XYZ file of N, CA and C in Angstrom:
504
model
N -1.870 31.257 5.179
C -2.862 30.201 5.269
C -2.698 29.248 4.074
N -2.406 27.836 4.194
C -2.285 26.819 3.298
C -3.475 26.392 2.747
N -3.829 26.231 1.360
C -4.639 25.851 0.671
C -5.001 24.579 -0.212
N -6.230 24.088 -0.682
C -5.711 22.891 -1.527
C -4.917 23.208 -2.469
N -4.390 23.838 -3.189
C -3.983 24.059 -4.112
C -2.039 23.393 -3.782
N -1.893 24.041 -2.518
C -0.691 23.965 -2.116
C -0.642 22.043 -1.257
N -1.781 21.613 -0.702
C -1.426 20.366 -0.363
C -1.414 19.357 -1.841
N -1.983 19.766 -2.923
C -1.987 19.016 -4.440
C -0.586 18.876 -4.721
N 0.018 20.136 -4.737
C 1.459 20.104 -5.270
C 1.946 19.122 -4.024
N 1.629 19.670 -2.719
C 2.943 18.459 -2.273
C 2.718 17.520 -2.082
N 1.246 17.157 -1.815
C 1.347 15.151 -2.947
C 1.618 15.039 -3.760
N 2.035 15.768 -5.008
C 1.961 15.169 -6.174
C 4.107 15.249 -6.336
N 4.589 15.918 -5.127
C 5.690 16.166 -5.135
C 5.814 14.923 -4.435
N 6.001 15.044 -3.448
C 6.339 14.012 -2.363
C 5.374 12.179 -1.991
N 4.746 11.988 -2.423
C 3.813 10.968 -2.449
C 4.875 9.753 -2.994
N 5.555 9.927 -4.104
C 6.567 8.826 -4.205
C 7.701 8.490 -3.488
N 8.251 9.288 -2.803
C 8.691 8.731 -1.481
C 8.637 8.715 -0.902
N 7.390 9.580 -0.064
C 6.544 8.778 0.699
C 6.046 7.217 0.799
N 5.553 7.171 -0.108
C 5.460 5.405 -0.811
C 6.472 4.648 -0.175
N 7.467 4.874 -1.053
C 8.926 4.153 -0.645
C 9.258 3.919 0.604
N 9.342 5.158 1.622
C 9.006 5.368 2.810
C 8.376 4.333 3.434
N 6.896 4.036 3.091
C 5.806 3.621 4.126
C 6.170 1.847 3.420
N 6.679 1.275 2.197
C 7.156 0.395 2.055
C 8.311 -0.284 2.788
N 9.107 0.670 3.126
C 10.437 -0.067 3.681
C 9.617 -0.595 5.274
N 8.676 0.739 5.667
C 8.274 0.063 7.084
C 7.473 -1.123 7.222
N 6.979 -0.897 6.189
C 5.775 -2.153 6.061
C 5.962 -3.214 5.532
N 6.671 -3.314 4.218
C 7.347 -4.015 3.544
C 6.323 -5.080 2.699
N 5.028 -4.076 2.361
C 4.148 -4.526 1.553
C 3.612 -3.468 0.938
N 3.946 -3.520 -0.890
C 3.202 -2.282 -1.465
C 1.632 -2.045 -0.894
N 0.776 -2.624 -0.885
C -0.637 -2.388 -0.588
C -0.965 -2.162 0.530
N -0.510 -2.403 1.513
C -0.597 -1.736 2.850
C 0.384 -0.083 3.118
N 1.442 -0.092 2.174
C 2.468 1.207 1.797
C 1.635 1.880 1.335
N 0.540 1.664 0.116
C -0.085 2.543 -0.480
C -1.746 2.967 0.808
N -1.835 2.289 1.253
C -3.074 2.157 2.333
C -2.277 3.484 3.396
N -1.086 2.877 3.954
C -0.547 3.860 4.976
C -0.415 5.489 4.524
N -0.003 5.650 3.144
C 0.366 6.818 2.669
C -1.325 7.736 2.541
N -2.067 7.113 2.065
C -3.548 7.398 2.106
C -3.957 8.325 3.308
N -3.626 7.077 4.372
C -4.056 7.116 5.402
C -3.279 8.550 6.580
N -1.720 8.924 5.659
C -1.146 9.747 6.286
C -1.760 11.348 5.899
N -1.922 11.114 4.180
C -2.484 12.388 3.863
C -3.475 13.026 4.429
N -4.445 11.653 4.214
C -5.799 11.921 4.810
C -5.777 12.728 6.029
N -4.670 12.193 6.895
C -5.163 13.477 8.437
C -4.003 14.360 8.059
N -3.269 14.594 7.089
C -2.345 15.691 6.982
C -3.267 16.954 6.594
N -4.286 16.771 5.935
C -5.137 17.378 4.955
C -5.989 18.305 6.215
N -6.338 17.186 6.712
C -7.574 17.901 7.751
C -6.734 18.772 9.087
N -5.160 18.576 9.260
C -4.374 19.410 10.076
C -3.900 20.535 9.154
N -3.895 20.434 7.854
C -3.063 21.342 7.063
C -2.855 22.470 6.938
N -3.954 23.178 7.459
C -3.729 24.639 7.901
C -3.165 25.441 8.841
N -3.026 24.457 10.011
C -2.444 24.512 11.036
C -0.634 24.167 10.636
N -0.341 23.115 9.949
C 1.351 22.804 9.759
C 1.811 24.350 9.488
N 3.025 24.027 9.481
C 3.517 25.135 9.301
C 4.240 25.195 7.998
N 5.403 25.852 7.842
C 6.189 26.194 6.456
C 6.799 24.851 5.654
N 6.964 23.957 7.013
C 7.769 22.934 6.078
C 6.551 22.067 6.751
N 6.141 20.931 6.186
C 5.043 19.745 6.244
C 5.386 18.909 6.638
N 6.719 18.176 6.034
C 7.510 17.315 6.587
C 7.718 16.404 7.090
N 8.269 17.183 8.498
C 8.447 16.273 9.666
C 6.510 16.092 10.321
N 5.836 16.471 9.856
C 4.566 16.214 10.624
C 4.012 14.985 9.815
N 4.152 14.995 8.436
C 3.678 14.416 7.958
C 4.453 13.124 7.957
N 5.807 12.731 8.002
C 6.166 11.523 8.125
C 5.900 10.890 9.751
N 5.686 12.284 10.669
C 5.360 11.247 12.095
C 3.761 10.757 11.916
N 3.151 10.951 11.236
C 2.073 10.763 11.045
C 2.065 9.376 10.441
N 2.885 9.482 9.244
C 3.246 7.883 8.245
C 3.854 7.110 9.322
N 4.407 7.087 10.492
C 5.580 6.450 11.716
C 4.424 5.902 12.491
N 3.441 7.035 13.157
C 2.942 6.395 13.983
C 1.557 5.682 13.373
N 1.013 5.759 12.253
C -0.037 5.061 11.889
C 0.524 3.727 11.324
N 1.878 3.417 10.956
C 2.550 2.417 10.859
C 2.453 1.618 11.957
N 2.827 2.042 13.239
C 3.250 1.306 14.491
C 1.583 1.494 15.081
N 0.763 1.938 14.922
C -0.934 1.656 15.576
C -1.298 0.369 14.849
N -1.234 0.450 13.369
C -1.640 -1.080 12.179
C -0.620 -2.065 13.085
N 0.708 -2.002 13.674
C 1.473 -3.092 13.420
C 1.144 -3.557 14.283
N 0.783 -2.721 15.755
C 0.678 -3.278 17.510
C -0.732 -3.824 16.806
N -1.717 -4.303 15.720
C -3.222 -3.993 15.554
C -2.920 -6.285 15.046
N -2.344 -5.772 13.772
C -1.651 -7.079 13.175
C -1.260 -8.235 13.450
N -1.753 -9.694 13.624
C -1.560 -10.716 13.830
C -0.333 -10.942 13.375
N 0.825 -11.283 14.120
C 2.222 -11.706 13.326
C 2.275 -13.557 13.666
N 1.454 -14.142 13.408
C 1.596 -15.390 13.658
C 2.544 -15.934 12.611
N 3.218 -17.246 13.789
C 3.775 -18.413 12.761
C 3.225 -18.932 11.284
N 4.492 -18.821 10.218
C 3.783 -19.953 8.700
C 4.627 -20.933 9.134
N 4.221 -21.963 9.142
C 4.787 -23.079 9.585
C 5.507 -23.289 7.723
N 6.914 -24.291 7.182
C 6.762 -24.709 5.994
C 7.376 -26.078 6.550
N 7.698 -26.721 5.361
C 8.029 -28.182 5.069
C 9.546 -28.757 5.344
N 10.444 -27.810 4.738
C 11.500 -27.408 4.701
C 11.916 -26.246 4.960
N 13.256 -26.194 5.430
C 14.606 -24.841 5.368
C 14.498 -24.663 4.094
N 14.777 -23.231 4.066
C 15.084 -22.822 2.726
C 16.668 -23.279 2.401
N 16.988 -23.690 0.806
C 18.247 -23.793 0.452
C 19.105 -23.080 0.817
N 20.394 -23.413 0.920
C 21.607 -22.219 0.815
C 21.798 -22.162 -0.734
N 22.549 -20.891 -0.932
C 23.145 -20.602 -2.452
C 24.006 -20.368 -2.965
N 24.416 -20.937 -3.843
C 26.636 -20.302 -3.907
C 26.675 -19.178 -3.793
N 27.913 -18.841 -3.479
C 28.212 -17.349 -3.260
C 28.773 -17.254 -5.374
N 28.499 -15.476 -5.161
C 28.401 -15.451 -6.978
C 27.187 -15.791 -7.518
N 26.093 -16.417 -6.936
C 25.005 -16.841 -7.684
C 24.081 -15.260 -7.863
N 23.227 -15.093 -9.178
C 22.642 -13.634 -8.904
C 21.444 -13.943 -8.123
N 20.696 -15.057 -8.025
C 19.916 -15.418 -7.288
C 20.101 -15.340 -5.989
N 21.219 -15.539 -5.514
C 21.891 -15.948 -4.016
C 21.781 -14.519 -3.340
N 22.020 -13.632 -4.748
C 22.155 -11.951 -3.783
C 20.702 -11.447 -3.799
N 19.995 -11.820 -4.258
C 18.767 -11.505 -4.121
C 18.331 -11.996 -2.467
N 18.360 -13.437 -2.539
C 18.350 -14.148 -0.988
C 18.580 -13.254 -0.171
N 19.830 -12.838 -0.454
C 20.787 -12.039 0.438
C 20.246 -10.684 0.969
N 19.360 -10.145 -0.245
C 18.691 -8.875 0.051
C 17.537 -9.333 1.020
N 17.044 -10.366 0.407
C 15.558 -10.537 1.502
C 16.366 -11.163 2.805
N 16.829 -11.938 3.068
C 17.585 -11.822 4.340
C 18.063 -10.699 5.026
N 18.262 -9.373 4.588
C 18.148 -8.433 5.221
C 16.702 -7.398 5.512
N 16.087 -7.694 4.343
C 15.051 -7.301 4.502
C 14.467 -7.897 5.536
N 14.245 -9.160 5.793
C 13.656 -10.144 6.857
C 14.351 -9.485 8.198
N 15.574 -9.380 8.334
C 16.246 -8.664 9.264
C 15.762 -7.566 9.903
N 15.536 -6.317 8.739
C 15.043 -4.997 9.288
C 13.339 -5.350 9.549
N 12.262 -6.375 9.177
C 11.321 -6.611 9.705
C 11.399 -7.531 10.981
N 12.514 -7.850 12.123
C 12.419 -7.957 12.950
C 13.170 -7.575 14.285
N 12.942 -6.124 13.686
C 13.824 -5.021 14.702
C 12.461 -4.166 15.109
N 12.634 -4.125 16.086
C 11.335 -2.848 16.971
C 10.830 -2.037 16.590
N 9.557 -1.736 16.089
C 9.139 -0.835 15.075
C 9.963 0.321 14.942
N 10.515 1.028 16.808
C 11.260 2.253 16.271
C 12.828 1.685 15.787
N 13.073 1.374 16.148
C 14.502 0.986 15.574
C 14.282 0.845 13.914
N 13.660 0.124 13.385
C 13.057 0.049 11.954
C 12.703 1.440 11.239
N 12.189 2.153 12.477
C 11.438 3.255 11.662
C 13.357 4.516 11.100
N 14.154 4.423 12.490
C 15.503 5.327 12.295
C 15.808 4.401 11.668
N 15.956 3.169 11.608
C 17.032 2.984 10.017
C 16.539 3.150 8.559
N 14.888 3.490 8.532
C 14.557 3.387 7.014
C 14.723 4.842 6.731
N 14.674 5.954 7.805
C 14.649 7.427 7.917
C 16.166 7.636 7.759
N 16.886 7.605 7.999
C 18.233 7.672 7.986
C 19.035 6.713 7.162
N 18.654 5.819 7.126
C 19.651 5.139 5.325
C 19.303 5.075 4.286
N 17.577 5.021 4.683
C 16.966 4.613 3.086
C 16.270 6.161 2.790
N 16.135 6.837 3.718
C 15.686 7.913 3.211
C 16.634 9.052 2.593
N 17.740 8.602 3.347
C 18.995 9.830 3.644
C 18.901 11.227 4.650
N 17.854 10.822 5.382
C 17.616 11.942 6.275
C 18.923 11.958 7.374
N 19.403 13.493 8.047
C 19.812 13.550 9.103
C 19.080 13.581 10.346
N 20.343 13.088 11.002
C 19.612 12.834 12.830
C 18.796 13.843 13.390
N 18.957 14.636 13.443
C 18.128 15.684 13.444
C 16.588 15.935 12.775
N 17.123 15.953 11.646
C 15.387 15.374 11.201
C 14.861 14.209 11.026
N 15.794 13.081 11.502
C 14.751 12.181 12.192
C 14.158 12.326 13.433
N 15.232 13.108 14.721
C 15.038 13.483 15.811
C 13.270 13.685 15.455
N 13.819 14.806 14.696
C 11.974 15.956 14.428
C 10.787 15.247 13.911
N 11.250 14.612 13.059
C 9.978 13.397 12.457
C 9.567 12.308 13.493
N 10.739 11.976 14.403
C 10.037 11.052 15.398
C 9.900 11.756 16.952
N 9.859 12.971 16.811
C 9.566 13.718 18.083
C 10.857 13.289 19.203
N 11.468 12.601 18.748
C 12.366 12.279 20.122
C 13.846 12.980 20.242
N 14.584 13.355 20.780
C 16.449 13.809 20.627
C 16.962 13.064 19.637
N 18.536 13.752 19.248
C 19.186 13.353 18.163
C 19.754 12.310 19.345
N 19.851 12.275 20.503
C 20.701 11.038 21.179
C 20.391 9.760 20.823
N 18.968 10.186 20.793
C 18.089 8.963 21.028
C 17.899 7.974 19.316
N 18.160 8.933 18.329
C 17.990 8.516 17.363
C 19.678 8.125 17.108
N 20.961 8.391 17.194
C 21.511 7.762 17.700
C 21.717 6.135 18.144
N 21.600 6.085 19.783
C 21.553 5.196 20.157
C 20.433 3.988 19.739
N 19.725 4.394 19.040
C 18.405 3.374 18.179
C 18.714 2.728 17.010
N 19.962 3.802 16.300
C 20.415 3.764 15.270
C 22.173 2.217 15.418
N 22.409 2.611 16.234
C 23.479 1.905 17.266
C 22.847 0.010 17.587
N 22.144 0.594 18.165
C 21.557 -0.972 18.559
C 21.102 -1.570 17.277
N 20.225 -1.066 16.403
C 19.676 -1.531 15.788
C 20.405 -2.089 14.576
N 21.572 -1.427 14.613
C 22.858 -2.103 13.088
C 23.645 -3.114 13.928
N 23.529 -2.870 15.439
C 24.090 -3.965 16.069
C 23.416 -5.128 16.261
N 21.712 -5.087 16.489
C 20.908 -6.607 16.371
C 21.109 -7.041 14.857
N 21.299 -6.088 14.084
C 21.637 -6.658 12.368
C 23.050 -7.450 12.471
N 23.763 -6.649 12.966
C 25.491 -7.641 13.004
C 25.127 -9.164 13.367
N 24.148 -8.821 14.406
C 24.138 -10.719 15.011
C 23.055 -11.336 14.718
N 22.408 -10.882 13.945
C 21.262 -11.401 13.462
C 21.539 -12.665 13.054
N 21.341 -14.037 13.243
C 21.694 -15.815 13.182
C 21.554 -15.592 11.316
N 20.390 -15.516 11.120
C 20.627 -15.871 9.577
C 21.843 -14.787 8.727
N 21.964 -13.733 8.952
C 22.785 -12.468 8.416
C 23.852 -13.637 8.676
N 24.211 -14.082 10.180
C 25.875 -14.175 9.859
C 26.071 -15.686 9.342
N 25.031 -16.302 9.515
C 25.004 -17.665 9.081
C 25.442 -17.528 7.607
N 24.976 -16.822 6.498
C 25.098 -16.079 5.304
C 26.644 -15.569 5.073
N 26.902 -14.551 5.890
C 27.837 -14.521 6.335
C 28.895 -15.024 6.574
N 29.363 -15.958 7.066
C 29.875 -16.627 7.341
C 30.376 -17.953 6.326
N 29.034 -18.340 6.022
C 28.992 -19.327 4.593
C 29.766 -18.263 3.026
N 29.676 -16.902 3.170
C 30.119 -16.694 1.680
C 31.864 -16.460 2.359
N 32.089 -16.212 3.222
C 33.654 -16.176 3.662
C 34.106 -17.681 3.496
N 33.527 -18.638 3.682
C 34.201 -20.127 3.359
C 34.405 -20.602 2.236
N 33.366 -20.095 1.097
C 33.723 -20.106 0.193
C 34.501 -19.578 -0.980
């Protein structure tokens, strides 16, 4: 039987990448720190029931309270004034661009597709335990994994970027 004693340690173990975790999906610390809250919170009140490893329950928990807020979330248009600049290639600024252009990228891939690439590259998890964290087959995480580095290949701004640092 699991106790507080034993859910303390594994927040106080795991809560920072967790964080990290609920950031890459969200891609806002304060809603990352809101989601992680929000994961413990019902990890706590199931916790006796999990079993040996916490885990995979507890990140489908961080997955799907991610994707309930996001289907919840107004994603409306910011209209601006201008295109953003281009930037020499070599500039350290330019690779920064470069990062949020991918970042911008992985925020407009399908929540699950988003969710297997932050579980599997940024986490370093295997297919398998993403399988388990997102309840679905290793096929499936896979083929999610597949499409989803493939809408990144053609993503207009990626290769526009792309494309511009090969000319130069």
């Amino acid at each position: 039987m699991r106790d507080r004693a034993e859910f303390t340690a594994y927040v106080e173990a795991r809560s920072p990448r967790m964080l990290r975790t609920a950031y890459l999906l969200c891609r806002d610390w304060a809603q990352a720190e809101d989601l992680v809250q929000t994961a413990l919170v019902r990890a706590w009140r199931a916790w006796r029931r999990i079993g040996d490893d916490p885990d995979p329950y507890v990140y489908r928990i961080l997955v799907n309270t991610h994707a309930s807020w996001w289907r919840r979330r107004w994603r409306g248009e910011v209209p601006t004034s201008a295109p953003p600049e281009a930037t020499a290639a070599g500039d350290a600024m330019g690779a920064a661009d470069n990062r949020a252009l991918l970042w911008e990228a992985l925020g407009r891939l399908p929540r699950g597709q988003r969710a297997v690439l932050v579980l599997r590259f940024f986490e370093d998890l295997s297919e398998p335990r993403v399988a388990e964290i997102l309840g679905c087959s290793v096929g499936t995480v896979k083929s999610q994994t597949s499409k989803a580095l493939a809408k990144m290949r053609v993503d207009p701004q990626i290769v526009a970027v792309t494309a511009e640092s090969r000319r130069v």
